[in-house]
Amino acid sequence: MASPTSTNPAHAHFESFLQAQLCQNVLSSFQGLCQALELEPGGGLPQYHKIKAQLNYWSAKSLWAKLDKRASQAVYQQGQACTNTKCLVVGAGPCGLRAAVELALLGARVVLVEKRTKFSRHNVLHLWPFTIHDLRALGAKKFYGRFCTGTLDHVSIRQLQLLLLKVALLLGVEIHWGVTFTGLQPPPKKGSGWRAQLQPNPPAQLANYEFDVLISAAGGKFVPEGFTVREMRGKLAIGITVNFVNRRTVEETQVPEISGVARIYNQSFFQSLLKATGIDLENIVYYKDDTHYFVMTAKKQCLLRLGVLRQDWPETERLLSNANVVPEALQRFAQAAAEFATQGKLGKLEFAQDARGRPDVSAFDFTSMMRADSSARVQEKHGARLLLGLVGDCLVEPFWPLGTGVARGFLAAFDAAWMVKRWAEGAEPLEVLAERESLYQLLSQTSPENMHRNLAQYGLDPATRYPNLNFRAVSSNQVRDLYDVMAKEPVQRKKDSTDSGKPDRGSVGTQEELLRWCQEQTAGYPGVHVTNLSSSWADGRALCALVNRLRPGLLEPSELQGVGALEATGWALKMAEHELGITPVLSAQAVVAGSDPLGLIAYLSHFHSAFKSTSHSPGPVSQGALGTSSAVLFLGKLQRTLQRSRAQENGEDAGGKKPRLEVEAESPSTEEPPVPEAGVPLTPPSHSQEGPVQAGGEELCALCGERLYILERLCADGRFYHRSCFCCHVCEATLWPGSYGQHPEDGHFYCLQHLPQPGHTEDGNDRGPESQDRPIPGEKNMPSGPSTPTAPQEGASPVPGPNQPIRRLIRLSSPERERLSSLTLTPDPEMEPPPKPPRSCSALARQALEGSFLGWGVPIQSPQVLMDMEKEEENPSSSEEEEEEEEDVPLDSDMEQALLTFAKNSGTLDKYPTWRRTLLRRAKEEEMKRFCKAQSIQRRLNEIEAALRELEAEGMKVELALRDQSSSPEEQKALWLKQLLHLVEKKNSLVAEEAELMIKVQELSLEEKQWQLDQELRGYINREESLKTAADRQVEERILKKLVSVVNQRDALIRFQEECRLSELASGPEAQG
């Protein structure tokens, strides 16, 4: 605060300016400051120096010291780098303001226009370490004392805009509010410059402003003419944001944040949420800032069932329109999810108000995201050149679960300002554009892990931020189309090609090439004469020969003596799927009957594209030479292992036998199944499960009974389905190998989260989405505390307490719950405790601490480990910056004691608060990293699913044309067939990538399961043996068995990944040769 004895009115205006929390107050106090100092706002850097010269008391000096330190960097050339450059920035969002600040520091004249008149967005943004450091260096804590105190790594959009607005005003940026940019006004004649088309009725000075640089930061819905925007589309994704009032009570400060928890690795938490509240989510994030901010991804069927959406519409805009969303139901939904995620510890939740005075809760669509093909352009008319640059959402719309929006937005703002500097230096336009596009290629790959570690060196120069920088990644010739004499075409939106990004291996050119390859591979086998792609395969011997050629030892010719065509074909299809990763697209009956020649050609083309590089010389084919995806093989074996395990468990339960530990059966083996012995007749695979076949030979879906086109066919357990039909009976999520099961009683397929347990089908929660027994979010059935979740689930909380509720779904009022909690009940030995809430920062910090110490208190390394980590964080320049720090998240008592003991023993007790904060911050970063990894996987899976739907639609058209009996020219038919085979190959490539992503999903899920089971087991192990009951020992043994099973599964996964790595290394020289 200003000195109490100060009588200078400018000091009072300056203090009001620093503390202002509303946009209008900031502007009015700054206007008052300029009047008191007899200055005109918007005067560029000279204005800043004049303000600094007249405000030299201690409170102002601390801010000037920070801004001067930034401005003194050599890259700005003491504010002379761009003195003759005039810039127009469109949009006062965080990225637009950050770009304006950099341009002002370069000495450019900067005018910013914003169509809004206030900042009202409470939503919270995740900040990377470099953004925290960058904003602190601009004096963020002078403007907002609680900025990133303790372990906080986020800030509300409104607060971020306010502090950047204050910096921009001080640096002389001219800002105009309530002004909408509608387009460019080219120079009418030689000697004039570029102007902006603005509404409504801009002041004459602004309307006549001529500029030579335009930076657009107006959001994803507005991109200047001339830029091409690419749409990256996934399947339907509905996000919900909600802000609750933060009263900043002691109880509220003790509630831990959730940097992100995703269903993809913590299914138990979301299953518990579903059973307790009826809410089905994909993920949820909770940040504590000006408000209690929650953001989550909800499933459409759940929103329809709970009445949040009135009606289901195929068009997303209509689905989430105001007319189709019930505000009251949406509020109940968000409140119920927030209370459950925080275990009701935030007390009564009161909605914050949005700009219109309504509860700040909304549903939004992030199914598709836009990305500009280029980040900059140059337009020229009558000799006047205009440099256009994009930053923020109009450059790349961020995928919100990754928390990359503001960080990459700031990087783009720096890169755009660097481009302006190069422009002002007189570099050639094509050279400037090529450098900018080279930087743009790096943007989507950046993360905190692959940027420079030394945050203090970060600056405008890209070399200070990007370790692997290549300014010539894009050449001048590649950007010639970005240099226009005049932009002629409006913004174009084109869909992204969501292929796997891998080169096509062995693309099938023609039907004749495929036939020649098949003849080469089957040559020399007795009784096999391949002359065509239809009848030559009817007896099954050619297919068996192809499998045997690619995997010697399987289906030897001697084993096929006396085996019928149908049986031989069935074995060949099965072995190709189980051992080569080639999934069938037609049934054995269709192959033998020759009724689906197109299906057979598509099936054989998969062999060709996967194994084309395999020589046809005799000898075994090494595992490393296999062309199919190892991930497909692994997931197939994992699914079969899970099915065997469930069948054994169900059989043991039915027979009353005591379950026993089957390590080998429960861990997914990558070994081959037993090969049939020579001379022993093959037992043909059962064809009782084959899906129905139409009279014309086309396959039919085993669920809906409708026709299956070739690219639509998904084979699972010997039957064919539409991908859209093969989904979870409850949540309708797409099912992947290793992540689903079929209930033996009702025959439906379920994801593992919703798979009913045998004998519990009477629970209404295990039925389909039409079930009316799930609780509806509301006050009477909302969780009142941490013991509310009643869904017994695998592996979660530690020792079951004496007040554990019986495993029955019972509706209780709050008084009844309180009376019940006082009872002492003996836990059922067959019960399992409810899942724990998402892994807390305290738990993750424990892992970090255990990684730094051997046991408790004995250092593996010196205290330098923690000191080095802390060096990356900025030390506050004065004690006043730490005055308003809030209490950190509490640590577990034993962890707190361990850290204190180490600090005392090492003689560094004064470092304890710093180490404590560092551990918690690192823990939050790890939590966010894991969440981001899960969400990037989920997003790519959704994009692949959308791409597969497009391929199916295109393939259906081509297949119909080929099957048409009209007299089309042979050349046209050959062209259609080539197109069909190309689509089949693209589908196989996407399916292979999908399998690789599912391996990563398994990795995350098993890691979480092991952690949960380990925590639960510790709770029992740490108890005195004499205090354990027989029920406790049974539960402990069961947890141990589950833990051993999960460890074995993780071990199998690690072995598989190592085999893949070694296989890639072994095949590397061959590929290069």
PDB file of C-alpha atoms in Angstrom, residues 740-949:
ATOM      1  CA  TYR A 740     -15.013 -55.827 -22.243  1.00  0.00           C
ATOM      2  CA  GLY A 741     -16.865 -58.912 -21.160  1.00  0.00           C
ATOM      3  CA  GLN A 742     -20.063 -60.767 -21.980  1.00  0.00           C
ATOM      4  CA  HIS A 743     -22.428 -61.492 -19.127  1.00  0.00           C
ATOM      5  CA  PRO A 744     -23.202 -65.229 -19.056  1.00  0.00           C
ATOM      6  CA  GLU A 745     -26.789 -64.718 -17.940  1.00  0.00           C
ATOM      7  CA  ASP A 746     -28.167 -61.928 -20.130  1.00  0.00           C
ATOM      8  CA  GLY A 747     -25.734 -62.371 -23.053  1.00  0.00           C
ATOM      9  CA  HIS A 748     -25.092 -58.617 -23.368  1.00  0.00           C
ATOM     10  CA  PHE A 749     -21.639 -57.085 -23.803  1.00  0.00           C
ATOM     11  CA  TYR A 750     -20.341 -54.613 -21.206  1.00  0.00           C
ATOM     12  CA  CYS A 751     -17.238 -52.538 -20.667  1.00  0.00           C
ATOM     13  CA  LEU A 752     -15.337 -53.703 -17.590  1.00  0.00           C
ATOM     14  CA  GLN A 753     -16.679 -50.767 -15.589  1.00  0.00           C
ATOM     15  CA  HIS A 754     -20.304 -51.802 -16.100  1.00  0.00           C
ATOM     16  CA  LEU A 755     -19.891 -55.589 -16.321  1.00  0.00           C
ATOM     17  CA  PRO A 756     -22.336 -57.011 -13.717  1.00  0.00           C
ATOM     18  CA  GLN A 757     -20.933 -59.443 -11.199  1.00  0.00           C
ATOM     19  CA  PRO A 758     -22.383 -62.962 -11.334  1.00  0.00           C
ATOM     20  CA  GLY A 759     -25.347 -63.323  -9.033  1.00  0.00           C
ATOM     21  CA  HIS A 760     -25.970 -59.577  -8.751  1.00  0.00           C
ATOM     22  CA  THR A 761     -28.062 -58.960 -11.831  1.00  0.00           C
ATOM     23  CA  GLU A 762     -30.971 -57.997  -9.637  1.00  0.00           C
ATOM     24  CA  ASP A 763     -29.296 -54.661  -8.965  1.00  0.00           C
ATOM     25  CA  GLY A 764     -30.976 -52.078 -11.102  1.00  0.00           C
ATOM     26  CA  ASN A 765     -27.714 -50.317 -11.653  1.00  0.00           C
ATOM     27  CA  ASP A 766     -26.434 -53.172 -13.804  1.00  0.00           C
ATOM     28  CA  ARG A 767     -29.193 -52.881 -16.335  1.00  0.00           C
ATOM     29  CA  GLY A 768     -29.270 -50.804 -19.459  1.00  0.00           C
ATOM     30  CA  PRO A 769     -29.618 -47.074 -19.754  1.00  0.00           C
ATOM     31  CA  GLU A 770     -33.366 -47.372 -19.525  1.00  0.00           C
ATOM     32  CA  SER A 771     -33.112 -48.462 -15.901  1.00  0.00           C
ATOM     33  CA  GLN A 772     -35.153 -46.311 -13.562  1.00  0.00           C
ATOM     34  CA  ASP A 773     -33.489 -47.540 -10.376  1.00  0.00           C
ATOM     35  CA  ARG A 774     -30.432 -45.314 -10.531  1.00  0.00           C
ATOM     36  CA  PRO A 775     -30.536 -42.365  -8.147  1.00  0.00           C
ATOM     37  CA  ILE A 776     -31.360 -39.000  -9.647  1.00  0.00           C
ATOM     38  CA  PRO A 777     -29.147 -36.098  -8.518  1.00  0.00           C
ATOM     39  CA  GLY A 778     -30.930 -34.194  -5.810  1.00  0.00           C
ATOM     40  CA  GLU A 779     -30.688 -33.242  -2.169  1.00  0.00           C
ATOM     41  CA  LYS A 780     -32.185 -36.392  -0.689  1.00  0.00           C
ATOM     42  CA  ASN A 781     -29.724 -38.808  -2.179  1.00  0.00           C
ATOM     43  CA  MET A 782     -26.642 -36.660  -2.432  1.00  0.00           C
ATOM     44  CA  PRO A 783     -23.468 -37.845  -0.736  1.00  0.00           C
ATOM     45  CA  SER A 784     -23.130 -36.189   2.633  1.00  0.00           C
ATOM     46  CA  GLY A 785     -19.577 -37.234   3.369  1.00  0.00           C
ATOM     47  CA  PRO A 786     -16.679 -39.412   2.468  1.00  0.00           C
ATOM     48  CA  SER A 787     -18.458 -42.627   3.478  1.00  0.00           C
ATOM     49  CA  THR A 788     -21.345 -42.062   1.080  1.00  0.00           C
ATOM     50  CA  PRO A 789     -20.239 -44.170  -1.917  1.00  0.00           C
ATOM     51  CA  THR A 790     -22.010 -47.476  -1.380  1.00  0.00           C
ATOM     52  CA  ALA A 791     -20.845 -49.237  -4.510  1.00  0.00           C
ATOM     53  CA  PRO A 792     -18.503 -52.061  -3.487  1.00  0.00           C
ATOM     54  CA  GLN A 793     -15.617 -52.021  -5.915  1.00  0.00           C
ATOM     55  CA  GLU A 794     -12.276 -53.597  -6.367  1.00  0.00           C
ATOM     56  CA  GLY A 795      -9.230 -52.086  -4.788  1.00  0.00           C
ATOM     57  CA  ALA A 796      -9.718 -48.762  -3.120  1.00  0.00           C
ATOM     58  CA  SER A 797      -9.834 -47.578   0.441  1.00  0.00           C
ATOM     59  CA  PRO A 798      -7.749 -49.076   3.236  1.00  0.00           C
ATOM     60  CA  VAL A 799      -9.095 -50.943   6.254  1.00  0.00           C
ATOM     61  CA  PRO A 800     -12.906 -51.197   6.209  1.00  0.00           C
ATOM     62  CA  GLY A 801     -14.239 -49.229   9.142  1.00  0.00           C
ATOM     63  CA  PRO A 802     -16.722 -50.557  11.700  1.00  0.00           C
ATOM     64  CA  ASN A 803     -19.406 -48.301  10.261  1.00  0.00           C
ATOM     65  CA  GLN A 804     -19.105 -49.759   6.757  1.00  0.00           C
ATOM     66  CA  PRO A 805     -22.626 -50.073   5.225  1.00  0.00           C
ATOM     67  CA  ILE A 806     -23.903 -53.478   4.175  1.00  0.00           C
ATOM     68  CA  ARG A 807     -23.693 -54.171   0.450  1.00  0.00           C
ATOM     69  CA  ARG A 808     -27.266 -53.334  -0.431  1.00  0.00           C
ATOM     70  CA  LEU A 809     -28.708 -50.401  -2.342  1.00  0.00           C
ATOM     71  CA  ILE A 810     -30.888 -48.725   0.271  1.00  0.00           C
ATOM     72  CA  ARG A 811     -32.393 -45.257   0.152  1.00  0.00           C
ATOM     73  CA  LEU A 812     -31.717 -43.487   3.461  1.00  0.00           C
ATOM     74  CA  SER A 813     -32.501 -40.002   4.654  1.00  0.00           C
ATOM     75  CA  SER A 814     -29.774 -37.911   6.274  1.00  0.00           C
ATOM     76  CA  PRO A 815     -30.976 -38.619   9.871  1.00  0.00           C
ATOM     77  CA  GLU A 816     -31.096 -42.330   9.089  1.00  0.00           C
ATOM     78  CA  ARG A 817     -27.554 -42.207   7.737  1.00  0.00           C
ATOM     79  CA  GLU A 818     -26.354 -40.457  10.906  1.00  0.00           C
ATOM     80  CA  ARG A 819     -28.017 -43.078  13.139  1.00  0.00           C
ATOM     81  CA  LEU A 820     -26.644 -45.879  11.008  1.00  0.00           C
ATOM     82  CA  SER A 821     -23.095 -44.500  11.169  1.00  0.00           C
ATOM     83  CA  SER A 822     -23.117 -44.863  14.963  1.00  0.00           C
ATOM     84  CA  LEU A 823     -23.767 -48.609  14.817  1.00  0.00           C
ATOM     85  CA  THR A 824     -20.962 -51.142  15.137  1.00  0.00           C
ATOM     86  CA  LEU A 825     -21.305 -53.776  12.450  1.00  0.00           C
ATOM     87  CA  THR A 826     -19.161 -56.822  11.699  1.00  0.00           C
ATOM     88  CA  PRO A 827     -17.982 -56.557   8.106  1.00  0.00           C
ATOM     89  CA  ASP A 828     -19.020 -59.279   5.698  1.00  0.00           C
ATOM     90  CA  PRO A 829     -15.901 -61.233   4.668  1.00  0.00           C
ATOM     91  CA  GLU A 830     -17.098 -61.184   1.055  1.00  0.00           C
ATOM     92  CA  MET A 831     -17.430 -57.389   1.027  1.00  0.00           C
ATOM     93  CA  GLU A 832     -15.009 -55.067  -0.624  1.00  0.00           C
ATOM     94  CA  PRO A 833     -14.658 -51.455   0.523  1.00  0.00           C
ATOM     95  CA  PRO A 834     -15.771 -48.642  -1.784  1.00  0.00           C
ATOM     96  CA  PRO A 835     -13.250 -47.089  -4.146  1.00  0.00           C
ATOM     97  CA  LYS A 836     -11.038 -44.330  -2.873  1.00  0.00           C
ATOM     98  CA  PRO A 837     -11.404 -40.858  -4.295  1.00  0.00           C
ATOM     99  CA  PRO A 838      -8.874 -39.834  -6.931  1.00  0.00           C
ATOM    100  CA  ARG A 839      -5.253 -40.077  -5.878  1.00  0.00           C
ATOM    101  CA  SER A 840      -4.484 -36.939  -3.890  1.00  0.00           C
ATOM    102  CA  CYS A 841      -1.459 -34.673  -4.144  1.00  0.00           C
ATOM    103  CA  SER A 842      -0.452 -35.844  -0.702  1.00  0.00           C
ATOM    104  CA  ALA A 843      -0.323 -39.435  -1.913  1.00  0.00           C
ATOM    105  CA  LEU A 844       1.647 -38.480  -4.996  1.00  0.00           C
ATOM    106  CA  ALA A 845       4.000 -36.403  -2.881  1.00  0.00           C
ATOM    107  CA  ARG A 846       4.570 -39.491  -0.736  1.00  0.00           C
ATOM    108  CA  GLN A 847       5.706 -41.311  -3.867  1.00  0.00           C
ATOM    109  CA  ALA A 848       8.065 -38.469  -4.699  1.00  0.00           C
ATOM    110  CA  LEU A 849       9.451 -38.528  -1.173  1.00  0.00           C
ATOM    111  CA  GLU A 850       9.870 -42.295  -1.172  1.00  0.00           C
ATOM    112  CA  GLY A 851      11.719 -41.937  -4.459  1.00  0.00           C
ATOM    113  CA  SER A 852      14.203 -39.549  -2.834  1.00  0.00           C
ATOM    114  CA  PHE A 853      14.839 -41.529   0.340  1.00  0.00           C
ATOM    115  CA  LEU A 854      15.630 -45.099   1.211  1.00  0.00           C
ATOM    116  CA  GLY A 855      13.135 -46.115   3.885  1.00  0.00           C
ATOM    117  CA  TRP A 856      12.133 -43.135   5.989  1.00  0.00           C
ATOM    118  CA  GLY A 857      14.705 -40.483   6.720  1.00  0.00           C
ATOM    119  CA  VAL A 858      17.792 -42.094   5.171  1.00  0.00           C
ATOM    120  CA  PRO A 859      18.849 -40.150   2.094  1.00  0.00           C
ATOM    121  CA  ILE A 860      19.743 -41.948  -1.121  1.00  0.00           C
ATOM    122  CA  GLN A 861      21.189 -38.681  -2.328  1.00  0.00           C
ATOM    123  CA  SER A 862      22.152 -35.513  -0.582  1.00  0.00           C
ATOM    124  CA  PRO A 863      19.674 -32.727   0.163  1.00  0.00           C
ATOM    125  CA  GLN A 864      20.844 -31.339  -3.178  1.00  0.00           C
ATOM    126  CA  VAL A 865      18.053 -33.415  -4.786  1.00  0.00           C
ATOM    127  CA  LEU A 866      15.339 -31.242  -3.333  1.00  0.00           C
ATOM    128  CA  MET A 867      17.439 -28.098  -3.580  1.00  0.00           C
ATOM    129  CA  ASP A 868      17.987 -28.612  -7.296  1.00  0.00           C
ATOM    130  CA  MET A 869      14.269 -29.036  -7.835  1.00  0.00           C
ATOM    131  CA  GLU A 870      13.573 -25.849  -5.930  1.00  0.00           C
ATOM    132  CA  LYS A 871      16.071 -23.871  -7.992  1.00  0.00           C
ATOM    133  CA  GLU A 872      13.672 -24.098 -10.909  1.00  0.00           C
ATOM    134  CA  GLU A 873      11.136 -22.076  -8.943  1.00  0.00           C
ATOM    135  CA  GLU A 874      11.556 -18.359  -8.645  1.00  0.00           C
ATOM    136  CA  ASN A 875      12.602 -17.030  -5.288  1.00  0.00           C
ATOM    137  CA  PRO A 876      10.386 -14.118  -4.295  1.00  0.00           C
ATOM    138  CA  SER A 877      12.152 -10.793  -4.560  1.00  0.00           C
ATOM    139  CA  SER A 878      10.590  -9.408  -1.420  1.00  0.00           C
ATOM    140  CA  SER A 879       8.737 -10.694   1.581  1.00  0.00           C
ATOM    141  CA  GLU A 880       5.574  -8.854   0.611  1.00  0.00           C
ATOM    142  CA  GLU A 881       5.002 -11.321  -2.218  1.00  0.00           C
ATOM    143  CA  GLU A 882       4.570 -14.138   0.263  1.00  0.00           C
ATOM    144  CA  GLU A 883       2.291 -12.287   2.653  1.00  0.00           C
ATOM    145  CA  GLU A 884      -0.909 -13.688   1.250  1.00  0.00           C
ATOM    146  CA  GLU A 885       0.135 -17.288   0.764  1.00  0.00           C
ATOM    147  CA  GLU A 886      -2.593 -19.728   1.678  1.00  0.00           C
ATOM    148  CA  GLU A 887      -2.171 -22.908   3.653  1.00  0.00           C
ATOM    149  CA  ASP A 888      -0.886 -25.754   1.514  1.00  0.00           C
ATOM    150  CA  VAL A 889      -2.653 -29.075   1.182  1.00  0.00           C
ATOM    151  CA  PRO A 890      -1.971 -31.052   4.397  1.00  0.00           C
ATOM    152  CA  LEU A 891       0.410 -33.995   4.148  1.00  0.00           C
ATOM    153  CA  ASP A 892      -0.044 -37.352   5.810  1.00  0.00           C
ATOM    154  CA  SER A 893       1.270 -37.266   9.365  1.00  0.00           C
ATOM    155  CA  ASP A 894       3.924 -39.953   8.801  1.00  0.00           C
ATOM    156  CA  MET A 895       5.136 -38.239   5.642  1.00  0.00           C
ATOM    157  CA  GLU A 896       5.257 -34.871   7.395  1.00  0.00           C
ATOM    158  CA  GLN A 897       7.269 -36.434  10.221  1.00  0.00           C
ATOM    159  CA  ALA A 898       9.660 -38.144   7.785  1.00  0.00           C
ATOM    160  CA  LEU A 899      10.417 -34.909   5.976  1.00  0.00           C
ATOM    161  CA  LEU A 900      10.905 -33.047   9.258  1.00  0.00           C
ATOM    162  CA  THR A 901      13.235 -35.752  10.543  1.00  0.00           C
ATOM    163  CA  PHE A 902      15.371 -35.581   7.445  1.00  0.00           C
ATOM    164  CA  ALA A 903      15.523 -31.769   7.596  1.00  0.00           C
ATOM    165  CA  LYS A 904      16.651 -31.924  11.231  1.00  0.00           C
ATOM    166  CA  ASN A 905      19.212 -34.674  10.671  1.00  0.00           C
ATOM    167  CA  SER A 906      20.725 -32.885   7.685  1.00  0.00           C
ATOM    168  CA  GLY A 907      20.880 -29.567   9.490  1.00  0.00           C
ATOM    169  CA  THR A 908      18.650 -27.827   6.952  1.00  0.00           C
ATOM    170  CA  LEU A 909      15.479 -27.271   8.968  1.00  0.00           C
ATOM    171  CA  ASP A 910      15.093 -23.824   7.448  1.00  0.00           C
ATOM    172  CA  LYS A 911      14.614 -25.513   4.065  1.00  0.00           C
ATOM    173  CA  TYR A 912      11.665 -27.596   5.260  1.00  0.00           C
ATOM    174  CA  PRO A 913       8.859 -25.258   4.065  1.00  0.00           C
ATOM    175  CA  THR A 914      10.510 -24.926   0.668  1.00  0.00           C
ATOM    176  CA  TRP A 915      11.000 -28.675   0.285  1.00  0.00           C
ATOM    177  CA  ARG A 916       7.461 -29.337   1.418  1.00  0.00           C
ATOM    178  CA  ARG A 917       6.058 -26.939  -1.169  1.00  0.00           C
ATOM    179  CA  THR A 918       8.347 -28.340  -3.856  1.00  0.00           C
ATOM    180  CA  LEU A 919       7.249 -31.921  -3.197  1.00  0.00           C
ATOM    181  CA  LEU A 920       3.592 -30.986  -3.417  1.00  0.00           C
ATOM    182  CA  ARG A 921       4.152 -28.997  -6.588  1.00  0.00           C
ATOM    183  CA  ARG A 922       6.028 -31.855  -8.215  1.00  0.00           C
ATOM    184  CA  ALA A 923       3.250 -34.203  -7.141  1.00  0.00           C
ATOM    185  CA  LYS A 924       0.635 -32.009  -8.801  1.00  0.00           C
ATOM    186  CA  GLU A 925       2.713 -31.924 -11.958  1.00  0.00           C
ATOM    187  CA  GLU A 926       2.882 -35.724 -12.001  1.00  0.00           C
ATOM    188  CA  GLU A 927      -0.864 -35.953 -11.479  1.00  0.00           C
ATOM    189  CA  MET A 928      -1.467 -33.525 -14.330  1.00  0.00           C
ATOM    190  CA  LYS A 929       1.011 -35.336 -16.580  1.00  0.00           C
ATOM    191  CA  ARG A 930      -0.777 -38.654 -16.063  1.00  0.00           C
ATOM    192  CA  PHE A 931      -4.167 -37.061 -16.658  1.00  0.00           C
ATOM    193  CA  CYS A 932      -2.956 -35.341 -19.841  1.00  0.00           C
ATOM    194  CA  LYS A 933      -1.523 -38.593 -21.147  1.00  0.00           C
ATOM    195  CA  ALA A 934      -4.839 -40.345 -20.563  1.00  0.00           C
ATOM    196  CA  GLN A 935      -6.827 -37.568 -22.211  1.00  0.00           C
ATOM    197  CA  SER A 936      -4.573 -37.345 -25.265  1.00  0.00           C
ATOM    198  CA  ILE A 937      -5.026 -41.101 -25.705  1.00  0.00           C
ATOM    199  CA  GLN A 938      -8.778 -40.756 -25.310  1.00  0.00           C
ATOM    200  CA  ARG A 939      -8.924 -37.909 -27.824  1.00  0.00           C
ATOM    201  CA  ARG A 940      -6.930 -39.838 -30.415  1.00  0.00           C
ATOM    202  CA  LEU A 941      -9.167 -42.894 -29.898  1.00  0.00           C
ATOM    203  CA  ASN A 942     -12.182 -40.690 -30.526  1.00  0.00           C
ATOM    204  CA  GLU A 943     -10.596 -39.258 -33.672  1.00  0.00           C
ATOM    205  CA  ILE A 944      -9.845 -42.765 -34.927  1.00  0.00           C
ATOM    206  CA  GLU A 945     -13.439 -43.812 -34.295  1.00  0.00           C
ATOM    207  CA  ALA A 946     -14.709 -40.816 -36.264  1.00  0.00           C
ATOM    208  CA  ALA A 947     -12.269 -41.597 -39.097  1.00  0.00           C
ATOM    209  CA  LEU A 948     -13.405 -45.229 -39.163  1.00  0.00           C
ATOM    210  CA  ARG A 949     -17.025 -44.109 -39.475  1.00  0.00           C
TER     211      ARG A 949
END
